[in-house]
Amino acid sequence: MGLFRTFVFLLVLYLLQLSNTSLVQLNNNGYEDIIIAIDPDVPEDEKIIEQIKDMVTTASAYLFEATEKRLFFKNISILIPENWKENIQYRRPKHESYTHADVLVAPPTIPGRDEPYTRHFMECGDKGEFIHFTPDFVLGNKQNEYGPAGRVFVHEWAHLRWGVFDEYNEDEPFYKAKSKKIEATRCSTGISGMNRVYKCQGDSCISRSCRIDSQTNLYEKDCQFFPDKVQNEKASIMFMQSIDSVVEFCSAKNHNREAPSIQNKKCNSRSIWEVISNSEDFNNTVPMVAPPPQPAFSLLKISQRIVCLVLDKSGSMASDNRLNRMNQAAKYFLLQIVENGSWVGMVHFDSSAYNQSKLIQIISSNERNKLSETLPTKASGGTSICSGIKSAFQMIKHSFHQTDGSEIVLLTDGEDNTVSSCMEDVKQSGAIIHLIALGPSAAQAVIQMTNITGGLHKLSSDQAENNGLIDAFGALASGNTDISQQDLQLESTGLTLTNDHWMNGTVIIDSTVGKDTFFLVTWGQQLPNISLWDPSGTLMGGFTVDTNSKMAYLSIAGIAKVGIWTYSLKAQVSPETLTVTVTSRASNSSVPPITMNPKMNKDTNSYPSPMIVYAEVQQGYLPVLGANVTAFIESESGKMEILELLDNGAGADSFKNDGVYSRYFIAYRENGRYSLKVQAQGGTNAVTRSLRYPLNKALYIPGWVVNGEIEGNPPKPEINEDTQAALESFSRTASGGAFVVSNVPTNSFPDVFPPSQITDLDAKTDEDQITLTWTAPGDDFDVGKVQQYIIRTSGSILDLRDNFDDALQVNTTDLLPNEANSKETFTFKPGNISEENATHIFIAIQSVDKSNLTSKVSNIAQVALFIPQADTSPDENPQNPSPGENHHNTGVNISTLVLSVVGSVVVVSIILSTTICILKKKKSVSKPSTGF
């Protein structure tokens, strides 16, 4: 049995390496099972479906050429909202759902902002979350601003599938090149155009040359790069795919390593094509000889949810109070989580299976209570998982004649070496298998079923106070229900009380939730005294008590009061384990609630490789900033690690203030499965909703240069990206699923973790000094304190990047490192730069820990050694300037130039006169004196 379990564990590790939220597969050079989902809030319009087909078809041909005849789009499923009219062409989905959508066609984040973007917050080369297109964009109403939809789709697909980044940078649109010219941030530099300030008022537009900002030594804020409409340059799609001639990604031969593009910053200055060439997609394909077939489309319409609970009642469920805890969590799911209109059935299994309740449609509390009465009351027998699954399939087929799109919620605590016998049935069923693994011995092989079918994998230990089972069932809301209809968990906590009999706490109900608010209390031995007060101090009564399941619950009628609710529980025996869970739904369907989505960067890992915890906190599609976010990572045996997650753009966090809170996880306790739970809280005036434009998006085209004149597009909507709307206090809790870790040492842990890379190094000059700022890394990634910093400078960005150890080192004797995630500041006078004609000083840092392990070299900061000249070439075309344009491309007028020259002559004259006087005086002093 031990050998079999080891084999299964290794198989699971291999399969999990392939797992991802997306269901996309690459087969014979073609992408299959792509899901494009139309949001329920999109008004019904069949033109959207036709335009999606056109977009993907043209994108497939463009992608095929851009990847050197390797890749194309083969088959695509379009998910139609349930509230659209029926159509004979629409079929019921199988594994497809909004949860797994690769592309969302949804209303804009803010009305009037139709930028296509990809939600991608992980590392270079990691897959993104989804692509967001607005209906206006899909319908072709934004082609002037972003280019043809098919080309934009390929740009966004590169973000999503290969984890590459944009080759522009809206925060740093220009940079000082080693050629001593100011260049537009782009790839390749062969893309020509003009740098201009372009302003319109009504129908009248004027343009002028860009002036140099004396603070930055770069072009002024309103300066923009306008590309020539007619070009010959073929790269790059990740800069501006809208240029007709652009049909390639930048490669090593034409990559612009100098530019401060997001791609350079995030991918260590590797070109787009280098990253793509290292992907599994590229390595698993060879160029095709024949042209690819046209994409095939399936139209799938969301329909009623069908769920069957398959619950383990084998003998092992009698230990550690497992059977009762399962019943508490399952009843919570039936009473509160599963949506009205859903069909729900129940199967129990031990060494055989028993149909306890046929499928019942949830209409009211009557059906919910009836199903709750069929939960198992006794644990005995062996474990036959396949018997339970097959019985569930038969039950569903009896009512609906097929199992496509149905869901099996499988809870088990035991091993079963016969699981493989029904694997083919699962594959062919079209059903989705969700696994809740209870305890350390739950069958590992079932994880393969969740991967194949797109189901969830949850873990709960035997530590009841961690509330893992209730969290797992609470995460089983439908993936196809509008967010306003889903239950959101506001609180999930527990305690095992010994000396102190009281468990006290508060939960915040904010104005975005409050409908169907549900308070749940569980205990292990005896009903505690329960007190609950609303924000006005009124004591709430009316808890329903279920002594058999050892739980009490209260549903708040209407919309719960906004504010802080207070609870107090007094245990009647000692020791006692108590838990509190609070859920609620959106108070207003037109106002999106604050949500949180936690995840790990991968589903499996091998020690000592680090993992990263992520938690997205959003309202709709807008990021929520300033929250206090905490991750709880629990091993199979119940050992807990607590991490504070940060949105500071340092360490594991890719982008500052994007609403994604991150942290490295390296505190591995044992081999096996771990579970993730995250809590977020925000205080009044401390939390804001950011209105800034999303990252990883197709570049907005400000206009084109045609025959030397600018043909401008309407400007982007005037939104101050620093604008943040204050939010009220809130609290959220969410389960992030399970992951597997292997090769953890059983004895001592050597120091194998270096400091994390510094990614936010910034440099500013003050006369002859340079001041650096950055976020401190830790001794082990982002934990602890490093031993020392190595700071080096160079006059060449490429030399510093490629030969860091040979660059000029700065004296850091007085620089004492602070604790991880502190702000570091260091000021120094630069030494002599050896490179001839150097125009900048480039600076980078490496950290060293107490074991002499070194971090990766930081991002490179730079300061100018000169005031650059605004040059007309290659970025500017001085021919046929627009009316009102300043003909002096340097942005410096003649009077200023004359005054500068005269001033210089005066200064030189004064210096010479002074020098002569000093020399004469010295000569006079040096004569021998005589005295009488």
mmCIF file of C-alpha atoms in Angstrom, residues 153-409:
data_model
loop_
_atom_site.group_PDB
_atom_site.id
_atom_site.type_symbol
_atom_site.label_atom_id
_atom_site.label_comp_id
_atom_site.label_asym_id
_atom_site.label_seq_id
_atom_site.Cartn_x
_atom_site.Cartn_y
_atom_site.Cartn_z
ATOM 1 C CA PHE A 153 -6.354 39.465 -29.723
ATOM 2 C CA VAL A 154 -2.891 38.126 -30.609
ATOM 3 C CA HIS A 155 -1.261 40.910 -28.545
ATOM 4 C CA GLU A 156 -3.388 39.949 -25.540
ATOM 5 C CA TRP A 157 -2.978 36.209 -26.154
ATOM 6 C CA ALA A 158 0.795 36.671 -25.789
ATOM 7 C CA HIS A 159 0.178 38.194 -22.339
ATOM 8 C CA LEU A 160 -2.229 35.429 -21.373
ATOM 9 C CA ARG A 161 -0.508 32.335 -22.722
ATOM 10 C CA TRP A 162 3.212 33.110 -22.583
ATOM 11 C CA GLY A 163 3.430 35.665 -19.765
ATOM 12 C CA VAL A 164 5.181 38.387 -21.746
ATOM 13 C CA PHE A 165 4.733 42.100 -21.171
ATOM 14 C CA ASP A 166 4.242 45.274 -23.179
ATOM 15 C CA GLU A 167 7.149 46.870 -25.021
ATOM 16 C CA TYR A 168 6.040 50.351 -24.105
ATOM 17 C CA ASN A 169 5.736 52.032 -20.716
ATOM 18 C CA GLU A 170 3.144 54.729 -20.086
ATOM 19 C CA ASP A 171 4.972 55.773 -16.905
ATOM 20 C CA GLU A 172 8.272 56.108 -18.806
ATOM 21 C CA PRO A 173 7.294 56.889 -22.406
ATOM 22 C CA PHE A 174 10.756 58.271 -23.253
ATOM 23 C CA TYR A 175 14.309 57.478 -22.246
ATOM 24 C CA LYS A 176 17.837 58.789 -22.814
ATOM 25 C CA ALA A 177 19.659 56.540 -25.236
ATOM 26 C CA LYS A 178 23.421 56.044 -25.378
ATOM 27 C CA SER A 179 23.242 57.888 -28.705
ATOM 28 C CA LYS A 180 22.582 61.023 -26.577
ATOM 29 C CA LYS A 181 19.088 61.290 -28.036
ATOM 30 C CA ILE A 182 15.723 61.065 -26.368
ATOM 31 C CA GLU A 183 13.929 58.017 -27.765
ATOM 32 C CA ALA A 184 10.364 56.799 -27.452
ATOM 33 C CA THR A 185 10.107 53.592 -25.424
ATOM 34 C CA ARG A 186 9.411 51.005 -28.085
ATOM 35 C CA CYS A 187 10.591 47.882 -29.852
ATOM 36 C CA SER A 188 12.024 47.906 -32.334
ATOM 37 C CA THR A 189 13.716 51.268 -32.670
ATOM 38 C CA GLY A 190 13.119 50.944 -36.412
ATOM 39 C CA ILE A 191 9.537 52.113 -35.891
ATOM 40 C CA SER A 192 9.581 55.747 -37.005
ATOM 41 C CA GLY A 193 7.392 58.659 -36.073
ATOM 42 C CA MET A 194 7.276 62.071 -34.423
ATOM 43 C CA ASN A 195 7.427 63.222 -30.813
ATOM 44 C CA ARG A 196 4.861 66.004 -30.512
ATOM 45 C CA VAL A 197 2.532 67.793 -28.165
ATOM 46 C CA TYR A 198 -0.835 67.604 -29.881
ATOM 47 C CA LYS A 199 -3.833 69.535 -28.560
ATOM 48 C CA CYS A 200 -7.338 69.902 -29.905
ATOM 49 C CA GLN A 201 -10.131 72.262 -29.019
ATOM 50 C CA GLY A 202 -13.307 71.580 -30.915
ATOM 51 C CA ASP A 203 -12.367 71.002 -34.566
ATOM 52 C CA SER A 204 -9.104 72.944 -34.297
ATOM 53 C CA CYS A 205 -5.894 71.027 -33.521
ATOM 54 C CA ILE A 206 -2.341 72.267 -33.204
ATOM 55 C CA SER A 207 0.943 70.432 -32.680
ATOM 56 C CA ARG A 208 4.379 71.574 -31.622
ATOM 57 C CA SER A 209 7.735 70.065 -30.792
ATOM 58 C CA CYS A 210 8.221 68.652 -27.334
ATOM 59 C CA ARG A 211 10.164 70.692 -24.802
ATOM 60 C CA ILE A 212 12.594 69.258 -22.295
ATOM 61 C CA ASP A 213 11.475 69.115 -18.677
ATOM 62 C CA SER A 214 14.238 70.601 -16.525
ATOM 63 C CA GLN A 215 13.425 68.195 -13.690
ATOM 64 C CA THR A 216 13.605 64.954 -15.653
ATOM 65 C CA ASN A 217 15.796 65.979 -18.588
ATOM 66 C CA LEU A 218 13.237 64.176 -20.721
ATOM 67 C CA TYR A 219 10.317 65.414 -22.781
ATOM 68 C CA GLU A 220 7.485 67.195 -21.030
ATOM 69 C CA LYS A 221 4.468 65.318 -19.723
ATOM 70 C CA ASP A 222 2.144 66.039 -22.670
ATOM 71 C CA CYS A 223 4.617 64.823 -25.287
ATOM 72 C CA GLN A 224 3.478 61.767 -27.244
ATOM 73 C CA PHE A 225 5.000 59.491 -29.859
ATOM 74 C CA PHE A 226 3.009 59.474 -33.119
ATOM 75 C CA PRO A 227 4.043 56.599 -35.414
ATOM 76 C CA ASP A 228 4.223 56.973 -39.169
ATOM 77 C CA LYS A 229 1.196 55.431 -40.812
ATOM 78 C CA VAL A 230 3.335 53.829 -43.505
ATOM 79 C CA GLN A 231 6.198 51.739 -42.123
ATOM 80 C CA ASN A 232 8.484 48.942 -43.250
ATOM 81 C CA GLU A 233 9.408 47.654 -39.785
ATOM 82 C CA LYS A 234 7.935 44.226 -38.926
ATOM 83 C CA ALA A 235 8.311 44.257 -35.124
ATOM 84 C CA SER A 236 6.887 44.327 -32.611
ATOM 85 C CA ILE A 237 3.382 43.043 -31.918
ATOM 86 C CA MET A 238 3.854 43.780 -28.217
ATOM 87 C CA PHE A 239 4.532 47.445 -28.931
ATOM 88 C CA MET A 240 1.984 48.445 -31.543
ATOM 89 C CA GLN A 241 0.321 45.618 -33.433
ATOM 90 C CA SER A 242 -1.939 48.173 -35.111
ATOM 91 C CA ILE A 243 0.843 49.222 -37.544
ATOM 92 C CA ASP A 244 0.116 47.489 -40.859
ATOM 93 C CA SER A 245 3.691 46.322 -41.414
ATOM 94 C CA VAL A 246 4.058 44.795 -37.918
ATOM 95 C CA VAL A 247 3.727 41.017 -38.152
ATOM 96 C CA GLU A 248 6.447 39.781 -35.782
ATOM 97 C CA PHE A 249 7.505 39.788 -32.144
ATOM 98 C CA CYS A 250 10.807 41.443 -31.267
ATOM 99 C CA SER A 251 13.620 38.895 -31.161
ATOM 100 C CA ALA A 252 17.219 38.968 -29.933
ATOM 101 C CA LYS A 253 18.366 40.474 -33.224
ATOM 102 C CA ASN A 254 16.192 43.605 -33.005
ATOM 103 C CA HIS A 255 15.212 43.785 -29.326
ATOM 104 C CA ASN A 256 15.644 47.223 -27.734
ATOM 105 C CA ARG A 257 17.394 46.382 -24.459
ATOM 106 C CA GLU A 258 17.938 50.042 -23.548
ATOM 107 C CA ALA A 259 14.274 50.999 -23.356
ATOM 108 C CA PRO A 260 12.547 51.033 -19.937
ATOM 109 C CA SER A 261 9.729 48.852 -21.302
ATOM 110 C CA ILE A 262 7.702 46.641 -18.972
ATOM 111 C CA GLN A 263 9.045 43.636 -20.881
ATOM 112 C CA ASN A 264 12.644 44.606 -20.115
ATOM 113 C CA LYS A 265 11.871 45.290 -16.473
ATOM 114 C CA LYS A 266 9.957 42.062 -15.842
ATOM 115 C CA CYS A 267 11.814 39.628 -18.103
ATOM 116 C CA ASN A 268 15.430 40.569 -17.397
ATOM 117 C CA SER A 269 15.737 42.370 -20.761
ATOM 118 C CA ARG A 270 14.911 39.245 -22.753
ATOM 119 C CA SER A 271 13.060 39.771 -26.003
ATOM 120 C CA ILE A 272 9.467 38.643 -26.452
ATOM 121 C CA TRP A 273 10.513 35.916 -28.861
ATOM 122 C CA GLU A 274 13.108 34.566 -26.431
ATOM 123 C CA VAL A 275 10.406 34.111 -23.774
ATOM 124 C CA ILE A 276 7.985 32.519 -26.258
ATOM 125 C CA SER A 277 10.727 30.223 -27.567
ATOM 126 C CA ASN A 278 11.266 28.880 -24.051
ATOM 127 C CA SER A 279 7.568 28.087 -23.549
ATOM 128 C CA GLU A 280 6.075 24.592 -23.579
ATOM 129 C CA ASP A 281 3.972 25.593 -26.576
ATOM 130 C CA PHE A 282 7.050 26.305 -28.659
ATOM 131 C CA ASN A 283 9.032 23.302 -27.478
ATOM 132 C CA ASN A 284 6.162 20.903 -28.203
ATOM 133 C CA THR A 285 5.610 21.996 -31.810
ATOM 134 C CA VAL A 286 7.429 22.207 -35.130
ATOM 135 C CA PRO A 287 6.596 24.535 -38.044
ATOM 136 C CA MET A 288 3.729 23.360 -40.239
ATOM 137 C CA VAL A 289 4.035 22.913 -43.970
ATOM 138 C CA ALA A 290 0.383 23.351 -44.907
ATOM 139 C CA PRO A 291 -1.751 26.336 -43.823
ATOM 140 C CA PRO A 292 -3.905 25.750 -40.729
ATOM 141 C CA PRO A 293 -7.648 25.039 -40.870
ATOM 142 C CA GLN A 294 -10.184 27.706 -39.986
ATOM 143 C CA PRO A 295 -11.192 27.844 -36.299
ATOM 144 C CA ALA A 296 -14.277 25.839 -35.284
ATOM 145 C CA PHE A 297 -16.814 27.395 -32.894
ATOM 146 C CA SER A 298 -19.272 25.901 -30.389
ATOM 147 C CA LEU A 299 -22.106 27.999 -28.974
ATOM 148 C CA LEU A 300 -22.889 27.012 -25.377
ATOM 149 C CA LYS A 301 -25.645 28.481 -23.237
ATOM 150 C CA ILE A 302 -25.531 28.475 -19.463
ATOM 151 C CA SER A 303 -28.452 26.566 -17.935
ATOM 152 C CA GLN A 304 -29.668 25.311 -14.560
ATOM 153 C CA ARG A 305 -27.104 23.995 -12.132
ATOM 154 C CA ILE A 306 -27.121 20.256 -11.347
ATOM 155 C CA VAL A 307 -25.178 19.158 -8.243
ATOM 156 C CA CYS A 308 -24.871 15.785 -6.531
ATOM 157 C CA LEU A 309 -23.167 15.484 -3.132
ATOM 158 C CA VAL A 310 -21.180 12.232 -2.920
ATOM 159 C CA LEU A 311 -20.322 11.853 0.773
ATOM 160 C CA ASP A 312 -17.967 9.355 2.418
ATOM 161 C CA LYS A 313 -19.508 7.470 5.378
ATOM 162 C CA SER A 314 -16.785 4.817 5.698
ATOM 163 C CA GLY A 315 -15.507 3.677 9.100
ATOM 164 C CA SER A 316 -12.632 6.147 9.195
ATOM 165 C CA MET A 317 -15.153 9.007 9.190
ATOM 166 C CA ALA A 318 -15.994 8.081 12.798
ATOM 167 C CA SER A 319 -12.624 9.382 14.013
ATOM 168 C CA ASP A 320 -11.762 13.011 14.860
ATOM 169 C CA ASN A 321 -15.433 14.021 14.719
ATOM 170 C CA ARG A 322 -15.193 13.881 10.900
ATOM 171 C CA LEU A 323 -18.742 12.685 10.196
ATOM 172 C CA ASN A 324 -20.365 15.446 12.214
ATOM 173 C CA ARG A 325 -18.043 18.106 10.809
ATOM 174 C CA MET A 326 -18.888 16.936 7.283
ATOM 175 C CA ASN A 327 -22.595 17.186 8.097
ATOM 176 C CA GLN A 328 -22.184 20.704 9.481
ATOM 177 C CA ALA A 329 -20.404 21.848 6.330
ATOM 178 C CA ALA A 330 -22.763 20.034 3.930
ATOM 179 C CA LYS A 331 -25.803 21.479 5.689
ATOM 180 C CA TYR A 332 -24.245 24.950 5.444
ATOM 181 C CA PHE A 333 -23.864 24.375 1.683
ATOM 182 C CA LEU A 334 -27.481 23.234 1.350
ATOM 183 C CA LEU A 335 -28.973 25.996 3.500
ATOM 184 C CA GLN A 336 -26.971 28.963 2.234
ATOM 185 C CA ILE A 337 -24.495 28.380 -0.604
ATOM 186 C CA VAL A 338 -26.283 26.495 -3.373
ATOM 187 C CA GLU A 339 -28.371 28.836 -5.512
ATOM 188 C CA ASN A 340 -32.137 28.865 -5.918
ATOM 189 C CA GLY A 341 -33.180 27.060 -9.098
ATOM 190 C CA SER A 342 -30.378 24.496 -8.756
ATOM 191 C CA TRP A 343 -31.053 20.747 -8.824
ATOM 192 C CA VAL A 344 -29.407 18.908 -5.912
ATOM 193 C CA GLY A 345 -29.146 15.200 -5.042
ATOM 194 C CA MET A 346 -27.189 13.137 -2.537
ATOM 195 C CA VAL A 347 -25.267 9.847 -2.545
ATOM 196 C CA HIS A 348 -23.567 8.186 0.448
ATOM 197 C CA PHE A 349 -20.810 5.640 -0.009
ATOM 198 C CA ASP A 350 -18.635 3.232 1.953
ATOM 199 C CA SER A 351 -17.670 0.007 0.177
ATOM 200 C CA SER A 352 -20.969 0.431 -1.724
ATOM 201 C CA ALA A 353 -23.082 3.427 -2.743
ATOM 202 C CA TYR A 354 -26.560 4.502 -1.570
ATOM 203 C CA ASN A 355 -28.835 7.018 -3.287
ATOM 204 C CA GLN A 356 -30.192 9.057 -0.367
ATOM 205 C CA SER A 357 -32.075 11.737 -2.268
ATOM 206 C CA LYS A 358 -32.959 12.031 -5.928
ATOM 207 C CA LEU A 359 -32.414 15.355 -7.617
ATOM 208 C CA ILE A 360 -34.625 18.082 -6.126
ATOM 209 C CA GLN A 361 -34.909 21.619 -7.483
ATOM 210 C CA ILE A 362 -34.244 24.252 -4.819
ATOM 211 C CA ILE A 363 -37.217 26.589 -4.746
ATOM 212 C CA SER A 364 -37.462 27.498 -1.057
ATOM 213 C CA SER A 365 -36.163 26.541 2.383
ATOM 214 C CA ASN A 366 -38.406 23.436 2.280
ATOM 215 C CA GLU A 367 -36.209 21.691 -0.271
ATOM 216 C CA ARG A 368 -33.052 22.767 1.538
ATOM 217 C CA ASN A 369 -34.290 21.316 4.837
ATOM 218 C CA LYS A 370 -35.487 18.112 3.170
ATOM 219 C CA LEU A 371 -32.045 17.490 1.678
ATOM 220 C CA SER A 372 -30.372 18.272 5.009
ATOM 221 C CA GLU A 373 -32.390 15.501 6.651
ATOM 222 C CA THR A 374 -30.744 12.900 4.376
ATOM 223 C CA LEU A 375 -27.175 13.514 5.615
ATOM 224 C CA PRO A 376 -25.444 10.369 6.998
ATOM 225 C CA THR A 377 -25.758 9.596 10.697
ATOM 226 C CA LYS A 378 -23.403 6.616 11.090
ATOM 227 C CA ALA A 379 -19.917 5.808 9.810
ATOM 228 C CA SER A 380 -18.961 2.243 8.890
ATOM 229 C CA GLY A 381 -17.548 0.101 6.096
ATOM 230 C CA GLY A 382 -14.778 0.497 3.533
ATOM 231 C CA THR A 383 -14.148 3.086 0.813
ATOM 232 C CA SER A 384 -15.285 2.764 -2.818
ATOM 233 C CA ILE A 385 -15.094 6.179 -4.435
ATOM 234 C CA CYS A 386 -16.022 4.888 -7.888
ATOM 235 C CA SER A 387 -19.235 3.363 -6.529
ATOM 236 C CA GLY A 388 -20.287 6.777 -5.256
ATOM 237 C CA ILE A 389 -19.409 8.558 -8.511
ATOM 238 C CA LYS A 390 -21.157 6.001 -10.731
ATOM 239 C CA SER A 391 -24.302 6.165 -8.598
ATOM 240 C CA ALA A 392 -24.318 9.949 -8.932
ATOM 241 C CA PHE A 393 -24.017 9.664 -12.728
ATOM 242 C CA GLN A 394 -26.964 7.242 -12.808
ATOM 243 C CA MET A 395 -29.072 9.580 -10.668
ATOM 244 C CA ILE A 396 -28.386 12.545 -12.949
ATOM 245 C CA LYS A 397 -29.030 10.555 -16.147
ATOM 246 C CA HIS A 398 -32.342 9.333 -14.699
ATOM 247 C CA SER A 399 -33.558 12.944 -14.468
ATOM 248 C CA PHE A 400 -31.784 14.635 -17.375
ATOM 249 C CA HIS A 401 -30.662 11.778 -19.679
ATOM 250 C CA GLN A 402 -27.108 13.134 -19.739
ATOM 251 C CA THR A 403 -24.411 14.291 -17.326
ATOM 252 C CA ASP A 404 -22.962 17.166 -19.397
ATOM 253 C CA GLY A 405 -22.196 20.159 -17.202
ATOM 254 C CA SER A 406 -23.365 18.504 -13.983
ATOM 255 C CA GLU A 407 -21.222 18.717 -10.832
ATOM 256 C CA ILE A 408 -20.137 16.033 -8.393
ATOM 257 C CA VAL A 409 -19.011 17.243 -4.954
#
